[in-house]
């Protein structure tokens, strides 16, 4: 369809509207979900010495099958006191340093100890070096553990903490304002009169952003009045990096976001995307803030937030790879061909197979409650049978 921007082009233009925010130093306790600004290099070998992987006895492999004299103990957290010589064994525990002279650990289940006398009762270690973690098998000093722009997941935090770093340099979190528009909207939970509906998009967007590195203000709401909207946009732009409006993005007489953005001194960068739902998406700037105007229909708001808002937040917070990952799985049922816009069908992925949900009207909220994937159907895609492969994005 002419005049509509392809999704990838729109994503690229949106991310180009503003550079990632400057970095800041934070502690490990605050870093979950943030993006590293620099490569995290190992400052130490891990392990820093040969360590025992089991509770048992450190011995010389050539002394098998024993017996041995136990000459002391090596426990985690201290250096072993002495060297293991011929026919000697040292009691050792998981994580403790293997004493010089020893090259193998026998697990305690394979031996019997009587005072300082140790005899083999089980099979013993089959190979030299058994149950020993060699120095630097996890990583060596100087290795790049996490490239810049990596999301600090719990596992990445573990590696960063083990690296020897004391603090982490991460991208600053964007300050985000959510602004709903519409005379019909009432805060969820409040009494409704004829024609009014609960605002479901603010709590939905707040929840989508809760797992992201963003500082989200309490949502604002304005009636469909261009002058009030323009004033609020101007005000919010002074204190936020991103303003997300919801509703009022289309061509109706009561859709004021584009007009208000211009009245407030902002500029539109693009409007209207070749996607369904979500065609009337708006992107622009007002002062230093990026304005993202999502359409108001709940499914449209959800899909455009997934494809544009979350990548924008991740990009500003320093992500190397801010766009949603695209996966591929077989269809559980046949799927009609695509039309003039790319579809993002609310779908369920179960046992590795994708089923588009019944109810793809963008005004519906219930399918959002059951969907765990957005099934991507390209412009003019041919019809597909069950079992054919399809692209999708995982949604939470
Ligand atoms: P609009 O994008 O303003 O034309 O709104 C499209 C549809 O979405 C209308 O039916 C609105 O009532 C509905 N809508 C707009 N904003 C919200 C919201 N925050 N929560 C739930 N529904 C909304
Ligand atoms: Mg509206």
Tab-separated table of C-alpha atoms and ligand atoms in Angstrom, residues 180-182 184-185 197-202 221 224 246-250 254-255 280 294-298 363 365, ligand 1:
chain	number	residue	atom	x	y	z
A	180	UNK	CA	-3.669	8.794	27.340
A	181	UNK	CA	-6.139	10.829	25.310
A	182	UNK	CA	-9.886	10.419	24.873
A	184	UNK	CA	-14.458	8.337	26.809
A	185	UNK	CA	-11.708	7.121	29.121
A	197	UNK	CA	-14.804	2.893	29.118
A	198	UNK	CA	-11.996	2.028	31.502
A	199	UNK	CA	-8.509	3.087	30.415
A	200	UNK	CA	-6.796	-0.267	29.880
A	201	UNK	CA	-3.794	1.058	27.967
A	202	UNK	CA	-2.119	2.947	30.839
A	221	UNK	CA	-4.730	11.739	30.879
A	224	UNK	CA	-9.653	15.336	23.263
A	246	UNK	CA	-2.057	6.687	23.371
A	247	UNK	CA	-5.041	7.329	21.126
A	248	UNK	CA	-5.816	10.342	18.973
A	249	UNK	CA	-3.237	9.263	16.398
A	250	UNK	CA	-5.565	8.638	13.470
A	254	UNK	CA	-10.988	14.158	17.623
A	255	UNK	CA	-7.485	12.854	16.880
A	280	UNK	CA	-1.555	5.268	12.576
A	294	UNK	CA	0.484	4.885	19.728
A	295	UNK	CA	-2.996	4.177	18.387
A	296	UNK	CA	-5.629	3.739	21.111
A	297	UNK	CA	-7.169	0.383	20.253
A	298	UNK	CA	-5.847	-2.004	22.909
A	363	UNK	CA	-10.303	-3.208	19.647
A	365	UNK	CA	-8.397	-6.895	24.886
B	1	LIG	P1	-8.243	6.432	19.069
B	1	LIG	O1	-6.882	5.894	18.707
B	1	LIG	O2	-8.200	7.561	20.017
B	1	LIG	O3	-9.039	6.717	17.845
B	1	LIG	O4	-8.973	5.247	19.811
B	1	LIG	C1	-9.277	4.035	19.143
B	1	LIG	C2	-10.092	3.148	20.038
B	1	LIG	O5	-9.318	2.798	21.174
B	1	LIG	C3	-11.342	3.805	20.566
B	1	LIG	O6	-12.367	2.812	20.604
B	1	LIG	C4	-10.956	4.212	21.973
B	1	LIG	O7	-12.061	4.263	22.844
B	1	LIG	C5	-9.991	3.108	22.371
B	1	LIG	N1	-9.017	3.601	23.331
B	1	LIG	C6	-8.274	4.722	23.209
B	1	LIG	N2	-7.468	4.879	24.274
B	1	LIG	C7	-7.718	3.832	25.099
B	1	LIG	C8	-7.207	3.443	26.365
B	1	LIG	N3	-6.287	4.185	26.991
B	1	LIG	N4	-7.686	2.306	26.919
B	1	LIG	C9	-8.598	1.559	26.271
B	1	LIG	N5	-9.130	1.880	25.088
B	1	LIG	C10	-8.698	3.007	24.489
